[in-house]
Amino acid sequence: MKYALVTGGSRGIGRAVCIKLAQAGTPVIINYVSNDDAARQTLTEVEALGVKGELLKFDAASPEAIEQAIDKWESEHNDDYIGILVNNAGIRKDNLMIFMQNEEWNDVLNTTLNGFFYITRRLLKGMMTKRNGRIINMASLSGLKGMPGQVNYSASKAALIGATKALAQEVAPRKITVNAVAPGFIESDMTKDLNEDELKKLVPMNRFGKSEEVAALVAFLAGDESAYITGEVISINGGLYT
Ligand code: NAP
């Protein structure tokens, strides 16, 4: 059976992606790092659709934790493989660069960029063998245009976009597609401290996006009908100029 692994699937965009994939009948592995209750809630919603769901807790920034978790999963799933990977786990630690601490820089890069590298490398072999795969990387508007106060976050997302384009060319002959999604402002825990009333004035559609709207795009890229789209960065931002 083909599974999808969604990193950061416990909350926000990741949860919506898990549910959307489950609605299409895809069994989902829900990764998260600490929020057990939220992860269980996602699992409950996936199972309510009559689709198989599993929790797989690991820190996307830890290569050892990733190897251990995926080794264990594979040893318990001899007839299954992970054919869809959504690299969604991400954090914000905003600060002006002049005040930015090493930790703020490293934590953001480790989760978004290094996490993408460790997890994708681990799963590529299985996809290459099956000659089938979908990799979707959660980038951001910040990675396209740069956002002040987010030099760390913008750098991590811009690097993720470069990696998406390079990897897409490496694995295209094996029918594996690699694409990035670049959301603008989306309602979630990550944006709940922002002044939505002010910021939405910058958005031509005059509102923040919903996690479900991003999830619909991810689900399309994860499906069979997107087979000829690879190395792309698709913005979903209500018309914010990029
Ligand atoms: P969110 O609501 O804060 O959720 C973050 C998710 O990532 C949670 O499931 C969290 O797990 C998980 N996570 C964080 N660090 C992790 C780690 N080290 N290992 C594994 N999982 C980890 O964020 P969101 O708004 O849904 O954002 C999801 C993605 O979209 C991120 O990559 C973000 O940069 C990107 N994005 C968001 C927006 C936006 O406006 N919201 C815009 C552009 C891009 P726990 O629950 O266990 O903490």
mmCIF file of C-alpha atoms and ligand atoms in Angstrom:
data_model
loop_
_atom_site.group_PDB
_atom_site.id
_atom_site.type_symbol
_atom_site.label_atom_id
_atom_site.label_comp_id
_atom_site.label_asym_id
_atom_site.label_seq_id
_atom_site.Cartn_x
_atom_site.Cartn_y
_atom_site.Cartn_z
ATOM 1 C CA MET A 1 0.000 0.000 0.000
ATOM 2 C CA LYS A 2 1.238 3.511 -0.799
ATOM 3 C CA TYR A 3 1.345 5.912 2.162
ATOM 4 C CA ALA A 4 1.805 9.671 2.416
ATOM 5 C CA LEU A 5 4.081 11.116 5.112
ATOM 6 C CA VAL A 6 3.171 14.641 6.167
ATOM 7 C CA THR A 7 5.689 16.330 8.444
ATOM 8 C CA GLY A 8 4.133 18.743 10.897
ATOM 9 C CA GLY A 9 0.780 17.044 10.405
ATOM 10 C CA SER A 10 -0.552 17.744 13.887
ATOM 11 C CA ARG A 11 -1.744 21.299 13.308
ATOM 12 C CA GLY A 12 -2.501 24.022 10.769
ATOM 13 C CA ILE A 13 -1.654 23.428 7.123
ATOM 14 C CA GLY A 14 -0.180 19.982 7.818
ATOM 15 C CA ARG A 15 -3.365 18.779 9.493
ATOM 16 C CA ALA A 16 -5.477 20.059 6.589
ATOM 17 C CA VAL A 17 -3.152 18.235 4.163
ATOM 18 C CA CYS A 18 -3.539 14.964 6.103
ATOM 19 C CA ILE A 19 -7.318 15.267 5.950
ATOM 20 C CA LYS A 20 -7.368 16.223 2.276
ATOM 21 C CA LEU A 21 -5.135 13.288 1.321
ATOM 22 C CA ALA A 22 -7.300 10.968 3.405
ATOM 23 C CA GLN A 23 -10.383 12.278 1.586
ATOM 24 C CA ALA A 24 -8.719 11.034 -1.599
ATOM 25 C CA GLY A 25 -8.299 7.623 0.055
ATOM 26 C CA THR A 26 -4.551 7.869 0.751
ATOM 27 C CA PRO A 27 -3.302 6.316 3.999
ATOM 28 C CA VAL A 28 -1.476 9.007 5.974
ATOM 29 C CA ILE A 29 1.471 9.032 8.354
ATOM 30 C CA ILE A 30 1.143 12.054 10.604
ATOM 31 C CA ASN A 31 4.473 13.380 11.857
ATOM 32 C CA TYR A 32 4.851 15.939 14.629
ATOM 33 C CA VAL A 33 7.412 16.852 17.280
ATOM 34 C CA SER A 34 5.676 17.543 20.592
ATOM 35 C CA ASN A 35 1.951 18.197 20.464
ATOM 36 C CA ASP A 36 0.479 14.730 21.158
ATOM 37 C CA ASP A 37 -3.103 15.930 21.629
ATOM 38 C CA ALA A 38 -3.180 17.841 18.362
ATOM 39 C CA ALA A 39 -1.644 14.898 16.495
ATOM 40 C CA ARG A 40 -4.269 12.549 17.926
ATOM 41 C CA GLN A 41 -6.970 14.976 16.812
ATOM 42 C CA THR A 42 -5.633 14.844 13.236
ATOM 43 C CA LEU A 43 -5.549 11.047 13.444
ATOM 44 C CA THR A 44 -9.145 10.945 14.647
ATOM 45 C CA GLU A 45 -10.236 13.120 11.713
ATOM 46 C CA VAL A 46 -8.358 10.913 9.226
ATOM 47 C CA GLU A 47 -9.815 7.726 10.666
ATOM 48 C CA ALA A 48 -13.306 9.221 10.646
ATOM 49 C CA LEU A 49 -12.994 9.201 6.852
ATOM 50 C CA GLY A 50 -12.470 5.443 6.953
ATOM 51 C CA VAL A 51 -8.830 5.792 5.919
ATOM 52 C CA LYS A 52 -5.763 4.405 7.663
ATOM 53 C CA GLY A 53 -3.742 6.899 9.664
ATOM 54 C CA GLU A 54 -0.666 6.496 11.857
ATOM 55 C CA LEU A 55 1.273 8.807 14.127
ATOM 56 C CA LEU A 56 5.044 9.028 13.700
ATOM 57 C CA LYS A 57 6.598 11.395 16.208
ATOM 58 C CA PHE A 58 10.105 12.650 15.435
ATOM 59 C CA ASP A 59 12.042 15.872 15.307
ATOM 60 C CA ALA A 60 12.464 16.840 11.657
ATOM 61 C CA ALA A 61 15.714 18.555 12.624
ATOM 62 C CA SER A 62 17.289 15.357 13.980
ATOM 63 C CA PRO A 63 18.832 12.954 11.450
ATOM 64 C CA GLU A 64 19.103 10.199 14.082
ATOM 65 C CA ALA A 65 15.447 10.493 15.102
ATOM 66 C CA ILE A 66 14.360 10.409 11.457
ATOM 67 C CA GLU A 67 16.397 7.302 10.619
ATOM 68 C CA GLN A 68 15.129 5.531 13.727
ATOM 69 C CA ALA A 69 11.465 6.369 13.132
ATOM 70 C CA ILE A 70 11.447 5.475 9.437
ATOM 71 C CA ASP A 71 13.501 2.285 9.956
ATOM 72 C CA LYS A 72 10.935 1.183 12.538
ATOM 73 C CA TRP A 73 7.991 2.077 10.301
ATOM 74 C CA GLU A 74 9.470 0.162 7.384
ATOM 75 C CA SER A 75 10.218 -2.886 9.518
ATOM 76 C CA GLU A 76 6.541 -2.975 10.520
ATOM 77 C CA HIS A 77 5.265 -2.419 6.937
ATOM 78 C CA ASN A 78 6.912 -4.983 4.700
ATOM 79 C CA ASP A 79 4.336 -4.601 1.935
ATOM 80 C CA ASP A 80 3.961 -0.815 2.114
ATOM 81 C CA TYR A 81 6.027 2.170 1.032
ATOM 82 C CA ILE A 82 5.972 5.925 1.405
ATOM 83 C CA GLY A 83 5.271 7.298 -2.062
ATOM 84 C CA ILE A 84 4.143 10.800 -1.115
ATOM 85 C CA LEU A 85 6.208 13.090 1.091
ATOM 86 C CA VAL A 86 4.982 16.499 2.198
ATOM 87 C CA ASN A 87 7.822 18.417 3.845
ATOM 88 C CA ASN A 88 5.634 20.801 5.805
ATOM 89 C CA ALA A 89 7.198 21.034 9.300
ATOM 90 C CA GLY A 90 8.404 24.552 9.936
ATOM 91 C CA ILE A 91 8.876 27.179 12.615
ATOM 92 C CA ARG A 92 9.274 30.952 12.845
ATOM 93 C CA LYS A 93 11.780 32.669 15.120
ATOM 94 C CA ASP A 94 11.569 36.246 13.887
ATOM 95 C CA ASN A 95 14.044 38.947 14.790
ATOM 96 C CA LEU A 96 15.834 41.756 13.033
ATOM 97 C CA MET A 97 19.088 40.374 11.728
ATOM 98 C CA ILE A 98 21.173 42.759 13.805
ATOM 99 C CA PHE A 99 19.691 41.208 16.962
ATOM 100 C CA MET A 100 19.351 37.650 15.684
ATOM 101 C CA GLN A 101 20.879 34.960 17.865
ATOM 102 C CA ASN A 102 22.736 31.934 16.476
ATOM 103 C CA GLU A 103 20.011 29.752 17.967
ATOM 104 C CA GLU A 104 17.243 31.641 16.131
ATOM 105 C CA TRP A 105 19.107 31.232 12.858
ATOM 106 C CA ASN A 106 20.049 27.584 13.380
ATOM 107 C CA ASP A 107 16.691 26.364 14.716
ATOM 108 C CA VAL A 108 14.784 27.692 11.723
ATOM 109 C CA LEU A 109 17.308 26.410 9.167
ATOM 110 C CA ASN A 110 17.572 23.034 10.910
ATOM 111 C CA THR A 111 13.824 22.420 10.921
ATOM 112 C CA THR A 112 12.916 23.626 7.437
ATOM 113 C CA LEU A 113 15.984 23.067 5.316
ATOM 114 C CA ASN A 114 17.944 20.313 7.042
ATOM 115 C CA GLY A 115 14.699 18.514 7.833
ATOM 116 C CA PHE A 116 13.850 18.485 4.136
ATOM 117 C CA PHE A 117 17.320 17.078 3.355
ATOM 118 C CA TYR A 118 17.350 14.304 5.973
ATOM 119 C CA ILE A 119 13.802 13.071 5.396
ATOM 120 C CA THR A 120 13.769 13.311 1.615
ATOM 121 C CA ARG A 121 17.131 11.567 1.258
ATOM 122 C CA ARG A 122 15.893 8.753 3.493
ATOM 123 C CA LEU A 123 12.752 8.188 1.419
ATOM 124 C CA LEU A 124 14.163 8.712 -2.070
ATOM 125 C CA LYS A 125 15.551 5.203 -2.429
ATOM 126 C CA GLY A 126 12.123 3.626 -1.950
ATOM 127 C CA MET A 127 10.546 6.002 -4.485
ATOM 128 C CA MET A 128 13.374 5.379 -6.996
ATOM 129 C CA THR A 129 12.895 1.627 -6.679
ATOM 130 C CA LYS A 130 9.138 1.954 -7.200
ATOM 131 C CA ARG A 131 9.650 4.460 -10.020
ATOM 132 C CA ASN A 132 6.932 6.567 -8.484
ATOM 133 C CA GLY A 133 6.910 9.447 -6.056
ATOM 134 C CA ARG A 134 5.582 12.839 -5.117
ATOM 135 C CA ILE A 135 7.568 15.294 -3.008
ATOM 136 C CA ILE A 136 5.919 18.557 -2.022
ATOM 137 C CA ASN A 137 7.902 21.147 -0.085
ATOM 138 C CA MET A 138 6.164 23.844 1.930
ATOM 139 C CA ALA A 139 8.001 27.034 1.020
ATOM 140 C CA SER A 140 6.616 30.541 1.562
ATOM 141 C CA LEU A 141 6.133 33.956 0.045
ATOM 142 C CA SER A 142 9.023 34.919 2.360
ATOM 143 C CA GLY A 143 11.305 32.598 0.411
ATOM 144 C CA LEU A 144 10.397 34.307 -2.861
ATOM 145 C CA LYS A 145 10.476 38.001 -1.930
ATOM 146 C CA GLY A 146 12.194 38.053 1.483
ATOM 147 C CA MET A 147 10.479 39.480 4.557
ATOM 148 C CA PRO A 148 12.123 41.921 6.971
ATOM 149 C CA GLY A 149 12.410 40.403 10.439
ATOM 150 C CA GLN A 150 12.613 36.961 8.845
ATOM 151 C CA VAL A 151 16.111 36.699 7.407
ATOM 152 C CA ASN A 152 16.403 33.189 8.878
ATOM 153 C CA TYR A 153 12.958 32.043 7.706
ATOM 154 C CA SER A 154 13.315 33.667 4.255
ATOM 155 C CA ALA A 155 16.744 32.054 3.802
ATOM 156 C CA SER A 156 15.426 28.624 4.759
ATOM 157 C CA LYS A 157 12.462 28.842 2.367
ATOM 158 C CA ALA A 158 14.535 30.283 -0.511
ATOM 159 C CA ALA A 159 17.021 27.430 -0.080
ATOM 160 C CA LEU A 160 14.167 24.954 -0.058
ATOM 161 C CA ILE A 161 13.016 26.357 -3.401
ATOM 162 C CA GLY A 162 16.515 25.943 -4.890
ATOM 163 C CA ALA A 163 16.692 22.391 -3.586
ATOM 164 C CA THR A 164 13.248 21.651 -5.055
ATOM 165 C CA LYS A 165 14.346 22.738 -8.525
ATOM 166 C CA ALA A 166 17.641 20.810 -8.383
ATOM 167 C CA LEU A 167 16.188 17.579 -7.006
ATOM 168 C CA ALA A 168 13.324 17.680 -9.518
ATOM 169 C CA GLN A 169 15.852 17.337 -12.334
ATOM 170 C CA GLU A 170 17.751 14.535 -10.592
ATOM 171 C CA VAL A 171 14.749 12.289 -10.093
ATOM 172 C CA ALA A 172 12.496 13.122 -13.047
ATOM 173 C CA PRO A 173 13.672 10.067 -15.058
ATOM 174 C CA ARG A 174 12.277 7.888 -12.248
ATOM 175 C CA LYS A 175 8.833 9.483 -12.465
ATOM 176 C CA ILE A 176 9.252 11.285 -9.163
ATOM 177 C CA THR A 177 8.014 14.872 -9.105
ATOM 178 C CA VAL A 178 9.319 17.528 -6.728
ATOM 179 C CA ASN A 179 7.426 20.776 -6.315
ATOM 180 C CA ALA A 180 7.137 23.607 -3.817
ATOM 181 C CA VAL A 181 4.093 25.463 -2.599
ATOM 182 C CA ALA A 182 4.559 29.074 -1.485
ATOM 183 C CA PRO A 183 1.698 30.308 0.700
ATOM 184 C CA GLY A 184 1.199 33.937 1.645
ATOM 185 C CA PHE A 185 -0.663 34.674 4.881
ATOM 186 C CA ILE A 186 -2.602 31.602 6.020
ATOM 187 C CA GLU A 187 -4.687 31.392 9.206
ATOM 188 C CA SER A 188 -2.929 29.040 11.641
ATOM 189 C CA ASP A 189 -1.104 28.968 14.971
ATOM 190 C CA MET A 190 1.961 30.292 13.137
ATOM 191 C CA THR A 191 0.180 33.516 12.193
ATOM 192 C CA LYS A 192 -2.113 33.980 15.191
ATOM 193 C CA ASP A 193 0.181 36.631 16.736
ATOM 194 C CA LEU A 194 0.073 38.748 13.561
ATOM 195 C CA ASN A 195 -2.263 41.714 13.145
ATOM 196 C CA GLU A 196 -4.615 40.126 10.637
ATOM 197 C CA ASP A 197 -6.822 43.205 10.281
ATOM 198 C CA GLU A 198 -3.856 45.315 9.189
ATOM 199 C CA LEU A 199 -2.018 42.706 7.132
ATOM 200 C CA LYS A 200 -5.044 41.578 5.166
ATOM 201 C CA LYS A 201 -5.185 45.079 3.635
ATOM 202 C CA LEU A 202 -1.995 44.125 1.751
ATOM 203 C CA VAL A 203 -3.755 41.161 0.172
ATOM 204 C CA PRO A 204 -5.798 41.920 -2.973
ATOM 205 C CA MET A 205 -8.372 39.351 -1.829
ATOM 206 C CA ASN A 206 -8.524 41.205 1.480
ATOM 207 C CA ARG A 207 -8.277 38.102 3.655
ATOM 208 C CA PHE A 208 -5.851 35.504 4.950
ATOM 209 C CA GLY A 209 -5.976 32.107 3.253
ATOM 210 C CA LYS A 210 -7.241 28.929 4.859
ATOM 211 C CA SER A 211 -5.206 25.796 5.521
ATOM 212 C CA GLU A 212 -7.757 23.824 3.498
ATOM 213 C CA GLU A 213 -7.034 25.973 0.443
ATOM 214 C CA VAL A 214 -3.320 25.156 0.654
ATOM 215 C CA ALA A 215 -4.155 21.510 1.280
ATOM 216 C CA ALA A 216 -6.193 21.311 -1.926
ATOM 217 C CA LEU A 217 -3.164 22.451 -3.930
ATOM 218 C CA VAL A 218 -0.877 19.987 -2.139
ATOM 219 C CA ALA A 219 -3.337 17.164 -2.780
ATOM 220 C CA PHE A 220 -3.375 17.990 -6.493
ATOM 221 C CA LEU A 221 0.433 17.904 -6.614
ATOM 222 C CA ALA A 222 0.367 14.603 -4.708
ATOM 223 C CA GLY A 223 -2.048 12.996 -7.156
ATOM 224 C CA ASP A 224 -1.657 11.183 -10.469
ATOM 225 C CA GLU A 225 -2.996 14.078 -12.554
ATOM 226 C CA SER A 226 0.023 16.289 -11.782
ATOM 227 C CA ALA A 227 2.517 13.801 -13.273
ATOM 228 C CA TYR A 228 4.025 16.289 -15.750
ATOM 229 C CA ILE A 229 4.506 19.166 -13.282
ATOM 230 C CA THR A 230 7.896 19.195 -11.599
ATOM 231 C CA GLY A 231 10.449 21.695 -10.316
ATOM 232 C CA GLU A 232 7.717 24.311 -9.894
ATOM 233 C CA VAL A 233 6.973 26.769 -7.116
ATOM 234 C CA ILE A 234 3.257 27.461 -6.942
ATOM 235 C CA SER A 235 2.196 30.553 -5.039
ATOM 236 C CA ILE A 236 -1.064 30.602 -3.107
ATOM 237 C CA ASN A 237 -1.420 34.027 -1.619
ATOM 238 C CA GLY A 238 -4.657 35.793 -2.609
ATOM 239 C CA GLY A 239 -2.866 37.921 -5.197
ATOM 240 C CA LEU A 240 -0.031 39.324 -3.064
ATOM 241 C CA TYR A 241 2.587 40.503 -5.546
ATOM 242 C CA THR A 242 5.610 38.211 -5.612
HETATM 243 P P1 NAP B 1 1.822 25.648 12.655
HETATM 244 O O1 NAP B 1 0.353 25.774 12.774
HETATM 245 O O2 NAP B 1 2.716 26.378 13.599
HETATM 246 O O3 NAP B 1 2.204 24.086 12.679
HETATM 247 C C1 NAP B 1 3.543 23.706 12.620
HETATM 248 C C2 NAP B 1 3.617 22.209 12.495
HETATM 249 O O4 NAP B 1 4.995 21.823 12.339
HETATM 250 C C3 NAP B 1 3.105 21.483 13.722
HETATM 251 O O5 NAP B 1 2.471 20.292 13.296
HETATM 252 C C4 NAP B 1 4.389 21.160 14.492
HETATM 253 O O6 NAP B 1 4.289 20.011 15.341
HETATM 254 C C5 NAP B 1 5.327 20.873 13.337
HETATM 255 N N1 NAP B 1 6.740 21.000 13.675
HETATM 256 C C6 NAP B 1 7.398 22.108 14.124
HETATM 257 N N2 NAP B 1 8.693 21.817 14.339
HETATM 258 C C7 NAP B 1 8.845 20.497 14.021
HETATM 259 C C8 NAP B 1 9.940 19.607 14.049
HETATM 260 N N3 NAP B 1 11.171 20.004 14.450
HETATM 261 N N4 NAP B 1 9.737 18.317 13.689
HETATM 262 C C9 NAP B 1 8.514 17.893 13.295
HETATM 263 N N5 NAP B 1 7.433 18.693 13.248
HETATM 264 C C10 NAP B 1 7.609 19.982 13.608
HETATM 265 O O7 NAP B 1 2.327 26.124 11.212
HETATM 266 P P2 NAP B 1 1.537 26.248 9.812
HETATM 267 O O8 NAP B 1 1.095 27.636 9.666
HETATM 268 O O9 NAP B 1 0.580 25.146 9.647
HETATM 269 O O10 NAP B 1 2.769 26.074 8.806
HETATM 270 C C11 NAP B 1 3.059 24.848 8.175
HETATM 271 C C12 NAP B 1 4.139 25.118 7.122
HETATM 272 O O11 NAP B 1 3.671 26.109 6.215
HETATM 273 C C13 NAP B 1 5.445 25.641 7.691
HETATM 274 O O12 NAP B 1 6.540 25.107 6.962
HETATM 275 C C14 NAP B 1 5.350 27.138 7.432
HETATM 276 O O13 NAP B 1 6.623 27.733 7.346
HETATM 277 C C15 NAP B 1 4.621 27.149 6.114
HETATM 278 N N6 NAP B 1 3.941 28.415 5.836
HETATM 279 C C16 NAP B 1 2.947 28.873 6.649
HETATM 280 C C17 NAP B 1 2.336 30.076 6.349
HETATM 281 C C18 NAP B 1 1.232 30.658 7.186
HETATM 282 O O14 NAP B 1 0.841 31.811 6.936
HETATM 283 N N7 NAP B 1 0.710 29.929 8.163
HETATM 284 C C19 NAP B 1 2.743 30.806 5.228
HETATM 285 C C20 NAP B 1 3.744 30.298 4.428
HETATM 286 C C21 NAP B 1 4.343 29.101 4.724
HETATM 287 P P3 NAP B 1 3.799 20.152 16.890
HETATM 288 O O15 NAP B 1 2.303 20.322 16.830
HETATM 289 O O16 NAP B 1 4.210 18.858 17.514
HETATM 290 O O17 NAP B 1 4.485 21.348 17.436
#
